[in-house]
mmCIF file of C-alpha atoms in Angstrom:
data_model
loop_
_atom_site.group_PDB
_atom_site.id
_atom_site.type_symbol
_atom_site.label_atom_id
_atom_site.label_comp_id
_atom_site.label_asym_id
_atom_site.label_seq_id
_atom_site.Cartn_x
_atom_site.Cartn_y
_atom_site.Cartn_z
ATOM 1 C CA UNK M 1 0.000 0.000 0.000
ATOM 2 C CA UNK M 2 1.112 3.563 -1.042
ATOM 3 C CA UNK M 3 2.335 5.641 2.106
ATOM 4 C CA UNK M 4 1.110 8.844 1.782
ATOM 5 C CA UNK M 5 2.414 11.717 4.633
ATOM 6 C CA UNK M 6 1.067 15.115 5.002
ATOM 7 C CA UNK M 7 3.695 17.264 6.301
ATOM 8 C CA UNK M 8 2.752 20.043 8.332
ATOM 9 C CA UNK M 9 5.033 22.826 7.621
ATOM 10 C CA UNK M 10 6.198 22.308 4.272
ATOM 11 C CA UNK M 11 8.073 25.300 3.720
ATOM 12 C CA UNK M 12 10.185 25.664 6.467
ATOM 13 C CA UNK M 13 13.482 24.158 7.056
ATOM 14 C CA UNK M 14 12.668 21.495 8.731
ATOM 15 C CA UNK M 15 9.486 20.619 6.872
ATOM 16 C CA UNK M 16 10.836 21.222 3.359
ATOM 17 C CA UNK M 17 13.808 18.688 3.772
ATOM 18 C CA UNK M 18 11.109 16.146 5.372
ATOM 19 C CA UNK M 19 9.028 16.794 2.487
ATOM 20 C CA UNK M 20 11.905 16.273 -0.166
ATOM 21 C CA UNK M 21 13.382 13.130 2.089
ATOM 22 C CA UNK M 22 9.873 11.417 1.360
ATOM 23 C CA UNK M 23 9.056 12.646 -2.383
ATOM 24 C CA UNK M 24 12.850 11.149 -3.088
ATOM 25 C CA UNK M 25 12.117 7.434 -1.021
ATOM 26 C CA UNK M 26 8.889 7.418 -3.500
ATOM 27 C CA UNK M 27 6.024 8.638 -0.934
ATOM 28 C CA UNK M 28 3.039 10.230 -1.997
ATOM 29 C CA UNK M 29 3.282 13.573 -0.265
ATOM 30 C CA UNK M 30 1.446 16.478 0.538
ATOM 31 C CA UNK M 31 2.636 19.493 2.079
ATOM 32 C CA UNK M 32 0.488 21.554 4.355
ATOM 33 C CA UNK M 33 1.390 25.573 5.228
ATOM 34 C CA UNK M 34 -0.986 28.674 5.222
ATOM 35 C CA UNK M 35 0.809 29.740 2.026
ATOM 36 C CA UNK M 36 2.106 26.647 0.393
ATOM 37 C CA UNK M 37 5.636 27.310 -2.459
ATOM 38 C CA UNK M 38 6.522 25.201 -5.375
ATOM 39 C CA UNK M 39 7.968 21.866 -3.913
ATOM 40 C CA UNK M 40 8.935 18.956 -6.393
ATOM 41 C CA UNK M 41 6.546 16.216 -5.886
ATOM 42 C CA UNK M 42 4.573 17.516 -3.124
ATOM 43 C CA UNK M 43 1.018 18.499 -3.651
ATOM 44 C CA UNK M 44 0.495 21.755 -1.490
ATOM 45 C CA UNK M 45 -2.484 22.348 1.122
ATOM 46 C CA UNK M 46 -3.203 25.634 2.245
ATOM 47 C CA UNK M 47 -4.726 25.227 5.398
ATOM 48 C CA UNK M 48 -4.964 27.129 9.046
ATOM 49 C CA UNK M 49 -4.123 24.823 11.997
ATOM 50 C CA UNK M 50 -5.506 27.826 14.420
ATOM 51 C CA UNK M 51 -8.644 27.515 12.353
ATOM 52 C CA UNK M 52 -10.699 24.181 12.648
ATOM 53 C CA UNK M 53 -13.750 25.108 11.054
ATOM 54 C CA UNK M 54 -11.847 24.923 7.640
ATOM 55 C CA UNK M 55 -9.038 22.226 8.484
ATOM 56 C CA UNK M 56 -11.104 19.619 7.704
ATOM 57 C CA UNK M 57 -12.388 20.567 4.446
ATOM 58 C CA UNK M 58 -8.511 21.626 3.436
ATOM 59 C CA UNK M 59 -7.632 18.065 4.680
ATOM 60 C CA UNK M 60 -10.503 16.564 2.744
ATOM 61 C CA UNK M 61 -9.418 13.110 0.569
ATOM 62 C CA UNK M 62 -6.138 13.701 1.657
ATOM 63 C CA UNK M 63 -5.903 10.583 3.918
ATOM 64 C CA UNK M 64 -2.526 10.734 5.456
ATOM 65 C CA UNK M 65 -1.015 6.735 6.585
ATOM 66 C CA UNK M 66 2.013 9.101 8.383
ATOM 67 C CA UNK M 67 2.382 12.603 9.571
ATOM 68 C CA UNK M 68 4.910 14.998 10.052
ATOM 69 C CA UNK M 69 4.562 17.661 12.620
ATOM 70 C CA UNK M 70 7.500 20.715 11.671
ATOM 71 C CA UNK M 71 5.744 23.672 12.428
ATOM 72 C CA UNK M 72 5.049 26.234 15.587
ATOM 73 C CA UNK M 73 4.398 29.873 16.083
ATOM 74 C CA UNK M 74 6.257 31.930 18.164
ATOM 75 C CA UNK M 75 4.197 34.161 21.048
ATOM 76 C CA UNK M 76 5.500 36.766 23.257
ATOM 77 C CA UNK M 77 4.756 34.164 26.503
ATOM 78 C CA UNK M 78 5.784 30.920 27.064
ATOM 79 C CA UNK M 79 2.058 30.404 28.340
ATOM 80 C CA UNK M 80 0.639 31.887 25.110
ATOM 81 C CA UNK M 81 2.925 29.552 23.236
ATOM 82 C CA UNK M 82 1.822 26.632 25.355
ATOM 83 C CA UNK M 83 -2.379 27.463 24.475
ATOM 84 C CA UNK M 84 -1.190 27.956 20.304
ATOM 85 C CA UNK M 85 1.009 25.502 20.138
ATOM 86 C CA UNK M 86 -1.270 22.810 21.594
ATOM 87 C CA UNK M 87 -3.925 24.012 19.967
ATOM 88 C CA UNK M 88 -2.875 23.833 16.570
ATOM 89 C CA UNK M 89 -1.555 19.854 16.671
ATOM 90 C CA UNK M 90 -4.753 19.038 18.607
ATOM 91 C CA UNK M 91 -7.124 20.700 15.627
ATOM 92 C CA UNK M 92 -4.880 18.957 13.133
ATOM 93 C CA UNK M 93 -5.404 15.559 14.980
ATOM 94 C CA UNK M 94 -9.002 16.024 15.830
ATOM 95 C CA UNK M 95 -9.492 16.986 11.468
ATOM 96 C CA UNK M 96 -7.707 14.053 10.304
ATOM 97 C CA UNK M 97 -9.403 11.447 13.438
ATOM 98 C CA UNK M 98 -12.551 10.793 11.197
ATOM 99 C CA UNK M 99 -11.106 9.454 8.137
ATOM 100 C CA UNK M 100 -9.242 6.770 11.197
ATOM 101 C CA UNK M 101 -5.700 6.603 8.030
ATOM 102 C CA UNK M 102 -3.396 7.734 10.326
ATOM 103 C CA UNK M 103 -0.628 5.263 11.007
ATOM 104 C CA UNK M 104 1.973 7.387 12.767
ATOM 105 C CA UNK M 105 2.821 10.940 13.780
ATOM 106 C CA UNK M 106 6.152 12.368 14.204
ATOM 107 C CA UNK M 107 6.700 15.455 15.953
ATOM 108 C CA UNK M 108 9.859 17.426 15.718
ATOM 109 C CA UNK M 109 10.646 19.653 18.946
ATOM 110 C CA UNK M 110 13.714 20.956 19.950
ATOM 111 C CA UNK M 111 16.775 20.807 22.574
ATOM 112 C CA UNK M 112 14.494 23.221 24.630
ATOM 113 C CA UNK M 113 13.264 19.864 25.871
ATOM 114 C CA UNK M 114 16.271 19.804 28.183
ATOM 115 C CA UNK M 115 17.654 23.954 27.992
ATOM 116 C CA UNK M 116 14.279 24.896 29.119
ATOM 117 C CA UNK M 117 11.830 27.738 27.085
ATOM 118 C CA UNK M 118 12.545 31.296 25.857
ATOM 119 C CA UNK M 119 11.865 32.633 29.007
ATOM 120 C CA UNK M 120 13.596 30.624 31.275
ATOM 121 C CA UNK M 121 16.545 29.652 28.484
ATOM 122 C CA UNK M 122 19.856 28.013 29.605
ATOM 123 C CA UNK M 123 18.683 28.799 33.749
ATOM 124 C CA UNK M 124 17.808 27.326 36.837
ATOM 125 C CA UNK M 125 18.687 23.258 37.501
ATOM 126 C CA UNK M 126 19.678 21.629 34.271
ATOM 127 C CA UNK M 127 21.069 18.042 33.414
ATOM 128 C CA UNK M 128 24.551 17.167 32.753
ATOM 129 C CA UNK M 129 25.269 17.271 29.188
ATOM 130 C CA UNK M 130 25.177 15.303 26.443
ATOM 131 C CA UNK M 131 22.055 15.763 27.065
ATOM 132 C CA UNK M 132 19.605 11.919 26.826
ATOM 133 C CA UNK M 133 16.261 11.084 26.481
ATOM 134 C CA UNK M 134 16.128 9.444 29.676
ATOM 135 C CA UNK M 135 16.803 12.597 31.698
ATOM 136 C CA UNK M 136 12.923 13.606 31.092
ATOM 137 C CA UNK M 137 11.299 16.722 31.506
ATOM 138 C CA UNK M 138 12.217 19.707 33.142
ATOM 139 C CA UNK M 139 10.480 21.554 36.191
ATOM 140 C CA UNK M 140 8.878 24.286 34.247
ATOM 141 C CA UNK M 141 6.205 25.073 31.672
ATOM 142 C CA UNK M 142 7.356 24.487 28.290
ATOM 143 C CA UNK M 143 5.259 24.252 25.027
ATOM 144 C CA UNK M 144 7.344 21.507 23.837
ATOM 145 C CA UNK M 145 5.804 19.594 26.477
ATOM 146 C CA UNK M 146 2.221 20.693 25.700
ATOM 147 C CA UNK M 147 2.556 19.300 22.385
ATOM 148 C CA UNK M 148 3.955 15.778 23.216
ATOM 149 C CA UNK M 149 1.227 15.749 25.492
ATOM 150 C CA UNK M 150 -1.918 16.354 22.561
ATOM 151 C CA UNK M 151 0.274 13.496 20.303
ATOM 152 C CA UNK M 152 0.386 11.293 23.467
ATOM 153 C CA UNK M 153 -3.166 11.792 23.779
ATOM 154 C CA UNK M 154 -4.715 11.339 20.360
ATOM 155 C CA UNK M 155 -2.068 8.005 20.025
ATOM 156 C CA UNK M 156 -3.749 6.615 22.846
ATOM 157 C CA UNK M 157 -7.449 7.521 21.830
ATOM 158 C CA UNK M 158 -6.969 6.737 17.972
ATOM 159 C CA UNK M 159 -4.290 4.296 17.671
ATOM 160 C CA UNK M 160 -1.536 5.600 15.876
ATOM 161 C CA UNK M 161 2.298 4.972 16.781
ATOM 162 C CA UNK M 162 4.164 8.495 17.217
ATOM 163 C CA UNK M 163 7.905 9.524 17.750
ATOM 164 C CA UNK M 164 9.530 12.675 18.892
ATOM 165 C CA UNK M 165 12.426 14.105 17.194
ATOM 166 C CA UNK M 166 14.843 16.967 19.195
ATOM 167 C CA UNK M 167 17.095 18.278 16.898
ATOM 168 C CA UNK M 168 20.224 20.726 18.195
ATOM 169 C CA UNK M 169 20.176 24.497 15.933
ATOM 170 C CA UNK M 170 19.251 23.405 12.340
ATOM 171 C CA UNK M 171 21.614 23.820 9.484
ATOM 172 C CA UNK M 172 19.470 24.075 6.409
ATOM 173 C CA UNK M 173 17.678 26.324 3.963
ATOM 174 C CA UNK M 174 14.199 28.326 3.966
ATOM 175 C CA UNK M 175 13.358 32.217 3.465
ATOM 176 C CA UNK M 176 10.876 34.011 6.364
ATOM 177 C CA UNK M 177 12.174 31.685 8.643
ATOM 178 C CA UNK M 178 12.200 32.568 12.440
ATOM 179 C CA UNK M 179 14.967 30.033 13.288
ATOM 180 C CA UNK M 180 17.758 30.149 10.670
ATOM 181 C CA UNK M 181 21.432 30.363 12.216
ATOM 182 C CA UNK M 182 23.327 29.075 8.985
ATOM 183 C CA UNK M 183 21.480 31.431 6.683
ATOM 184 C CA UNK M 184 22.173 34.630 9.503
ATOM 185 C CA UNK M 185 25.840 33.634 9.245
ATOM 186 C CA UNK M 186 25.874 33.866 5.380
ATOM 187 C CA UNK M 187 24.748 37.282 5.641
ATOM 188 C CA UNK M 188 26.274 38.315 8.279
ATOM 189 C CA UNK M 189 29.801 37.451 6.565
ATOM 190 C CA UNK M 190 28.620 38.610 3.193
ATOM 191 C CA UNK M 191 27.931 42.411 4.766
ATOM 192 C CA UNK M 192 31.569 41.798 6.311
ATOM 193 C CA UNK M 193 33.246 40.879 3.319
ATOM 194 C CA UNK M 194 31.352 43.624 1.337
ATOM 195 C CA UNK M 195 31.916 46.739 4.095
ATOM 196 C CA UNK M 196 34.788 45.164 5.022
ATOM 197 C CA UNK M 197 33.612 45.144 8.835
ATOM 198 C CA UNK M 198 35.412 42.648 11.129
ATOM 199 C CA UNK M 199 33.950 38.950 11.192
ATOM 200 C CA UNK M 200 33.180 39.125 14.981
ATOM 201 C CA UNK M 201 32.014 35.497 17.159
ATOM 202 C CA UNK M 202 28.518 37.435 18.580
ATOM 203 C CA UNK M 203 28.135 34.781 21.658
ATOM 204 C CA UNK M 204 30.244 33.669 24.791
ATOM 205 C CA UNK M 205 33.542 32.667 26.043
ATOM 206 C CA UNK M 206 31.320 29.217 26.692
ATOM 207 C CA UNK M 207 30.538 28.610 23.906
ATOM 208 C CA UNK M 208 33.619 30.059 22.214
ATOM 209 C CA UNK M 209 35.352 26.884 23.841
ATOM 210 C CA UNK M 210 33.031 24.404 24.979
ATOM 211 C CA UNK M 211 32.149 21.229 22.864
ATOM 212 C CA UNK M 212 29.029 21.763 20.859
ATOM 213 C CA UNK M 213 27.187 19.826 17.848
ATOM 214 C CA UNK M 214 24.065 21.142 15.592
ATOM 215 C CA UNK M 215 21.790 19.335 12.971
ATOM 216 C CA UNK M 216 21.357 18.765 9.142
ATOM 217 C CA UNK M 217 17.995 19.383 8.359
ATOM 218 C CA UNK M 218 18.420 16.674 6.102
ATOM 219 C CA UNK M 219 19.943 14.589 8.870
ATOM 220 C CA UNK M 220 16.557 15.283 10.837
ATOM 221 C CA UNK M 221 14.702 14.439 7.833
ATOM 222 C CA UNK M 222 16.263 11.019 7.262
ATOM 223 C CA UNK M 223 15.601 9.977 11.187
ATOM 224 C CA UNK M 224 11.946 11.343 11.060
ATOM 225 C CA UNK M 225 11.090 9.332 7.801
ATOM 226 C CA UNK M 226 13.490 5.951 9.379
ATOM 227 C CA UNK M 227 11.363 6.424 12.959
ATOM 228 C CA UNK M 228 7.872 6.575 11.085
ATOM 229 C CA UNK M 229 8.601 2.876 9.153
ATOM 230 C CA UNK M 230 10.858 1.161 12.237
ATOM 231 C CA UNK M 231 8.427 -0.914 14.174
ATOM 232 C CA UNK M 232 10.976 -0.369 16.929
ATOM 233 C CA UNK M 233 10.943 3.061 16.907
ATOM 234 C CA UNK M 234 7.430 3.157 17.460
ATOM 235 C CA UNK M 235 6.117 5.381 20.609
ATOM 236 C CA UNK M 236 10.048 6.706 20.835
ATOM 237 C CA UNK M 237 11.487 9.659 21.933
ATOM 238 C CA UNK M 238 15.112 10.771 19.896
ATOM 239 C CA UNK M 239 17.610 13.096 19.865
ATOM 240 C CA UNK M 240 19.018 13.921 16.330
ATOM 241 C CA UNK M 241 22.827 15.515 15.464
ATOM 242 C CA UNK M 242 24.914 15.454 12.783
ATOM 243 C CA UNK M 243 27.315 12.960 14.922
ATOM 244 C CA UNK M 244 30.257 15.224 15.388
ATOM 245 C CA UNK M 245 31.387 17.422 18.066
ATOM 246 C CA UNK M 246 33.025 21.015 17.321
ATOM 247 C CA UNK M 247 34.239 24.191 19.219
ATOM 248 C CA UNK M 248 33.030 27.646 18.100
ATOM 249 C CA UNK M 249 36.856 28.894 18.071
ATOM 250 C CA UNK M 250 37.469 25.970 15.108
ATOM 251 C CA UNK M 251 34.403 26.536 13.647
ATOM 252 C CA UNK M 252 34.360 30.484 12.973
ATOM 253 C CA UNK M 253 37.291 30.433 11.094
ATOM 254 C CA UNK M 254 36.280 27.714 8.863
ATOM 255 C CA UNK M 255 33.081 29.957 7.992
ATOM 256 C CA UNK M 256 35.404 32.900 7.590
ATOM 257 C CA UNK M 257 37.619 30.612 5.457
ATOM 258 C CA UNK M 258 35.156 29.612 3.101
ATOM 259 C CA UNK M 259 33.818 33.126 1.973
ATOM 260 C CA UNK M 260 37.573 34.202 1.854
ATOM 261 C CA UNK M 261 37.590 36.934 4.799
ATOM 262 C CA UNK M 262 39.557 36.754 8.259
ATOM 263 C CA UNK M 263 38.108 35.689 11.677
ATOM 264 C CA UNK M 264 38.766 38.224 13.923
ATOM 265 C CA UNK M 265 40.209 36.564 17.572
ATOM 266 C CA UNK M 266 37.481 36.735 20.174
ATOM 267 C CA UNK M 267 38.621 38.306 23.185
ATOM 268 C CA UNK M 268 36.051 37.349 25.684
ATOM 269 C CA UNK M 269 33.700 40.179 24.817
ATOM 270 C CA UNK M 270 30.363 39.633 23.723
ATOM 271 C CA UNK M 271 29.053 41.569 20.826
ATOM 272 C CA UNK M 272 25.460 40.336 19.901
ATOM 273 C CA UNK M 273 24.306 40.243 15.841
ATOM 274 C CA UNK M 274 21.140 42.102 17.093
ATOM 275 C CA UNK M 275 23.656 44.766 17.818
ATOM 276 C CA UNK M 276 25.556 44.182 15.043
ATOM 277 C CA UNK M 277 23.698 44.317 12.471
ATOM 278 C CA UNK M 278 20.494 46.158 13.710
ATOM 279 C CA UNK M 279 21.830 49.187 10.705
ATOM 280 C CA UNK M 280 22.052 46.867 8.075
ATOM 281 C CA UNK M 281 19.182 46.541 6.617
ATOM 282 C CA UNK M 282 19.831 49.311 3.882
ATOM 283 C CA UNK M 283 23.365 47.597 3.311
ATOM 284 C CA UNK M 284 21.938 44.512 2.577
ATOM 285 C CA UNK M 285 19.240 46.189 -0.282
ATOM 286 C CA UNK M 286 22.156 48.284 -1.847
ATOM 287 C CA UNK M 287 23.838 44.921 -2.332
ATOM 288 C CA UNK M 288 20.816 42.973 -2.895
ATOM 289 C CA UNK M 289 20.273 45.531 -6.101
ATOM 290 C CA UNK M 290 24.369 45.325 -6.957
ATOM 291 C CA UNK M 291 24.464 41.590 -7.040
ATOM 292 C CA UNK M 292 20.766 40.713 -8.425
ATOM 293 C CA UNK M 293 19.913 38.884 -5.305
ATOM 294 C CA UNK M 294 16.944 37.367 -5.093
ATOM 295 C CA UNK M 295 16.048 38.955 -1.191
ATOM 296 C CA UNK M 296 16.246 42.368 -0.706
ATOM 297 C CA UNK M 297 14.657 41.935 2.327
ATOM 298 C CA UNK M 298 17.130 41.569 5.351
ATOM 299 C CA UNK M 299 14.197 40.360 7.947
ATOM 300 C CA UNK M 300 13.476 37.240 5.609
ATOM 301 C CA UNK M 301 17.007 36.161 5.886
ATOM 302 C CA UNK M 302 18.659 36.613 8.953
ATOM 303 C CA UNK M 303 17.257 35.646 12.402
ATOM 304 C CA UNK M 304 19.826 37.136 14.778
ATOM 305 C CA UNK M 305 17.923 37.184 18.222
ATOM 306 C CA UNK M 306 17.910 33.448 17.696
ATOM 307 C CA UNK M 307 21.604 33.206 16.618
ATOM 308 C CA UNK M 308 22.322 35.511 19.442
ATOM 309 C CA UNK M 309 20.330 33.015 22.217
ATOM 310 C CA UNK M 310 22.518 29.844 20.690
ATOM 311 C CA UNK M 311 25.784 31.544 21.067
ATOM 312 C CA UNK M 312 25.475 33.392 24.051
ATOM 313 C CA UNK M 313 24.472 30.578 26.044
ATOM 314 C CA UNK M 314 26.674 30.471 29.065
ATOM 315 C CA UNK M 315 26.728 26.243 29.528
ATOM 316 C CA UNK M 316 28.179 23.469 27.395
ATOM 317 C CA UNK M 317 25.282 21.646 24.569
ATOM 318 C CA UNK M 318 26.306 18.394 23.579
ATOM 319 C CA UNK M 319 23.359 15.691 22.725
ATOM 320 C CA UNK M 320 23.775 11.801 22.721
ATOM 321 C CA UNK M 321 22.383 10.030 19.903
ATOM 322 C CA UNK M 322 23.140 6.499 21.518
ATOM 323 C CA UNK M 323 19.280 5.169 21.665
ATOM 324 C CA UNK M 324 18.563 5.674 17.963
ATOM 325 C CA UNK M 325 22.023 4.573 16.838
ATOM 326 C CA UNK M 326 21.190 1.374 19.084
ATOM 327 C CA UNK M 327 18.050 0.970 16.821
ATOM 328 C CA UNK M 328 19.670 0.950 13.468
ATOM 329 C CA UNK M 329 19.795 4.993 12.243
ATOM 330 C CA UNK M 330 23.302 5.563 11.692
ATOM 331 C CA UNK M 331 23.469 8.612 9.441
ATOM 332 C CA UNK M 332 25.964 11.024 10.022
ATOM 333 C CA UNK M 333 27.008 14.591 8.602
ATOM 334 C CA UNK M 334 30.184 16.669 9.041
ATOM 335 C CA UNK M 335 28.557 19.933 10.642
ATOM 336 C CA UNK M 336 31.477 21.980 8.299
ATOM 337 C CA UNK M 337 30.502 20.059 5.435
ATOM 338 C CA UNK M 338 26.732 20.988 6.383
ATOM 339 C CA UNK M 339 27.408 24.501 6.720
ATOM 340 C CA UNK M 340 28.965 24.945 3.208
ATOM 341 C CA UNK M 341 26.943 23.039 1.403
ATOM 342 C CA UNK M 342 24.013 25.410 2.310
ATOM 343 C CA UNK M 343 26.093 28.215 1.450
ATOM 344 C CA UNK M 344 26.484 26.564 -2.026
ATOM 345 C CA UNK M 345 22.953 26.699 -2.407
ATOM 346 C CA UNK M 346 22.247 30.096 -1.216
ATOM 347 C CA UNK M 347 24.913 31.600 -3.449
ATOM 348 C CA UNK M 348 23.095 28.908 -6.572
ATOM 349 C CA UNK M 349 19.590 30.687 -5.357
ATOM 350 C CA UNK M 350 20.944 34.256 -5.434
ATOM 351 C CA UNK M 351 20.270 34.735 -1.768
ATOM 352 C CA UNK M 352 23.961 35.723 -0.893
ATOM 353 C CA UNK M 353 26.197 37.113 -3.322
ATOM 354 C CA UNK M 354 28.740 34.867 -5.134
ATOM 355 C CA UNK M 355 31.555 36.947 -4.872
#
């Protein structure tokens, strides 16, 4: 029988490399966002998960064996992002419940599982890193949480095997994104290279020299798609990395390296992107026109209050992936080697310059 997956989020980075994941392992696949793109082999739903009155006539014949959960909106409370968050998977469950095709939903989170939410970020009692599924949950309201809990929930009442994916930062590529550290850094060292402004580390003297690891989007993908056909994966919580372990202090000069500028030496000061480049939004159209980019718009590319919260975090992130390498999913993907290669794309998509 034909596995078809809706996934719910299609455009963003993690959706979009879910979505092409499936549509290249042969799955029928549609791809749900309020304003769907152009995706190769997916058919596109336009659809409002804060809206049920019209979710299940968007969902209609659509019959989804496996789903793919990618999506959340950000609120200015972690209790208003709790009530959204929830709400949105539960009216997406409770739409697709009558047609009873749903095999298995996978839900991708985050490493705020263990770091705790926006407002209580990196503080209070955490657990030793690398970080493992079995530590559980923290001590404190977190929409992460609220969302396992509606999967957990609907499983239980309709049947369906789930999984839970917590990816590290992820490396991969989508415009309007609110999460987008690898495209930031692009930018960010394309306005340096252009004004010829020093390429500055923004975060701490952490994570300058701690240990830290991050995530392929693609490398997300591949788990998700692996944990939604591996009987033992079934009802499974997993951290997913790239499998490598890097310092900042190697790292920023190998992104300096690669768009040919210098890395200037942190000296223990902290100098925030949001600071950075809060004036650059007229650079970046004056060289959006120059070099026929395809974004003049700097607040569709860069995300730096997000970059800013990864780098500045004042404790060591590293993440086991022991329990799904124990099950069989052994990809792997040299963070470096992820970084460029979504350079390489921006620069083939005329989002950064190529020279």
């Amino acid at each position: 029988m034909t596995k078809r997956a809706l996934v719910v989020g299609a455009t963003g980075i993690q959706g979009s490399a879910v979505a092409e994941q499936l549509v290249g392992d042969g799955w029928t696949v549609f791809g749900l966002a309020r304003t769907p793109g152009e995706q190769d082999g997916v058919t596109p739903v336009a659809a409002d998960l804060l809206d049920p009155d019209t979710l299940g006539a968007a969902l209609a014949g659509i019959d989804p064996t496996h789903v793919f959960l990618t999506t959340w909106l950000r609120k200015d409370t972690e209790a208003e992002n709790i009530r959204v968050n929830a709400a949105m998977v539960r009216n997406l469950l409770d739409a697709l419940r009558p047609a009873g095709s749903v095999e298995h939903v996978a839900l991708v989170t985050g490493l705020k599982h263990y770091l705790g939410p926006f407002e209580a970020y990196g503080k209070g009692t955490l657990p030793k890193t690398p970080f493992r599924e079995d530590q559980g949950r923290l001590d404190v309201a977190n929409f992460y949480y609220a969302q396992e809990d509606v999967v957990f929930a609907a499983a239980k009442r309709d049947g369906f095997g789930w999984s839970v994916h917590r990816p590290h930062t992820v490396i991969g590529k989508a415009v309007g994104n609110a999460m987008n550290m690898g495209t930031t850094l692009a930018v960010y060292a394309a306005i340096c290279r252009e004004t010829g402004r020093p390429f500055r580390f923004p975060g701490s003297k952490v994570q300058w020299e701690s240990l830290t690891d991050m995530t392929d989007a693609r490398q997300l993908a591949a788990q998700a798609v692996w944990a939604a056909v591996t009987p033992e994966a079934r009802n499974e919580d997993f951290n997913v990395v790239n499998g490598d372990v890097f310092r900042w202090s190697w790292m920023w000069s190998r992104i300096a390296g690669w768009f040919g500028i210098e890395a200037e030496e942190f000296d223990g000061t902290e100098r925030p992107l949001a600071e950075q480049m809060k004036d650059d939004a007229e650079v970046w159209s004056d060289m959006a026109a120059r070099h026929g980019l395809a974004e003049a718009d700097l607040a569709r590319l860069v995300s730096p209050w997000h970059t800013d919260a990864d780098l500045g975090r004042p404790i060591e992130v590293v993440t086991d992936m022991s329990k799904s390498r124990r099950m069989g999913f052994t990809g792997y993907v040299a963070t470096d080697a992820a970084f460029f290669d979504l350079f390489e794309r921006l620069r083939a998509d005329k989002l950064i310059p190529a020279s």
